[in-house]
Amino acid sequence: SCGINAEYGEDSLDEMVQTQQITAAAKQQVLLQFDKAMSYSLAQRARNKVNFKGKIKTYRYCDNVWTFLMTNTEFRDSTEGFHADKVKIVACEGNKQDKT
C-alpha cells in the first residue's frame, strides 16, 4: 500500500496487538484511516515546500512504490524545522491534477 504511516505510531499499535488490547485487524484499520486522513489533509492544506536531510538506513523500490527508512532526520520549511530520530517515508505515484 502507499501509506504515510508514522513508524512510532505503528510500534505502539504493535504493542497493543501483542498485549491483546486490539486485534491485528483493528490495527490495520487504524493505519488505513490514518493514511486516508493524512493524505486528505496534505492534499487540502499543504502548500509549503519542505526539505529534509538524514541518514538513509534502507530503501526499496517495489511495484512503483519507494520506501525509505531514515534516522537522525532534520525537516525544514521556510520558517522552522524539527528533528526526528526515526522516519519511514513511503511514496507512490499520485494522480496528476489538471490546473487549467
Coordinates of N, CA and C in Angstrom, one line a residue, residues 6 88 92:
A6 N 3.2 6.8 10.4 CA 4.3 7.2 11.3 C 4.8 6.0 12.0
K88 N 10.0 6.9 8.5 CA 9.7 6.0 7.4 C 8.9 6.8 6.4
C92 N 4.4 7.0 -3.5 CA 3.9 6.3 -4.7 C 3.4 7.4 -5.6

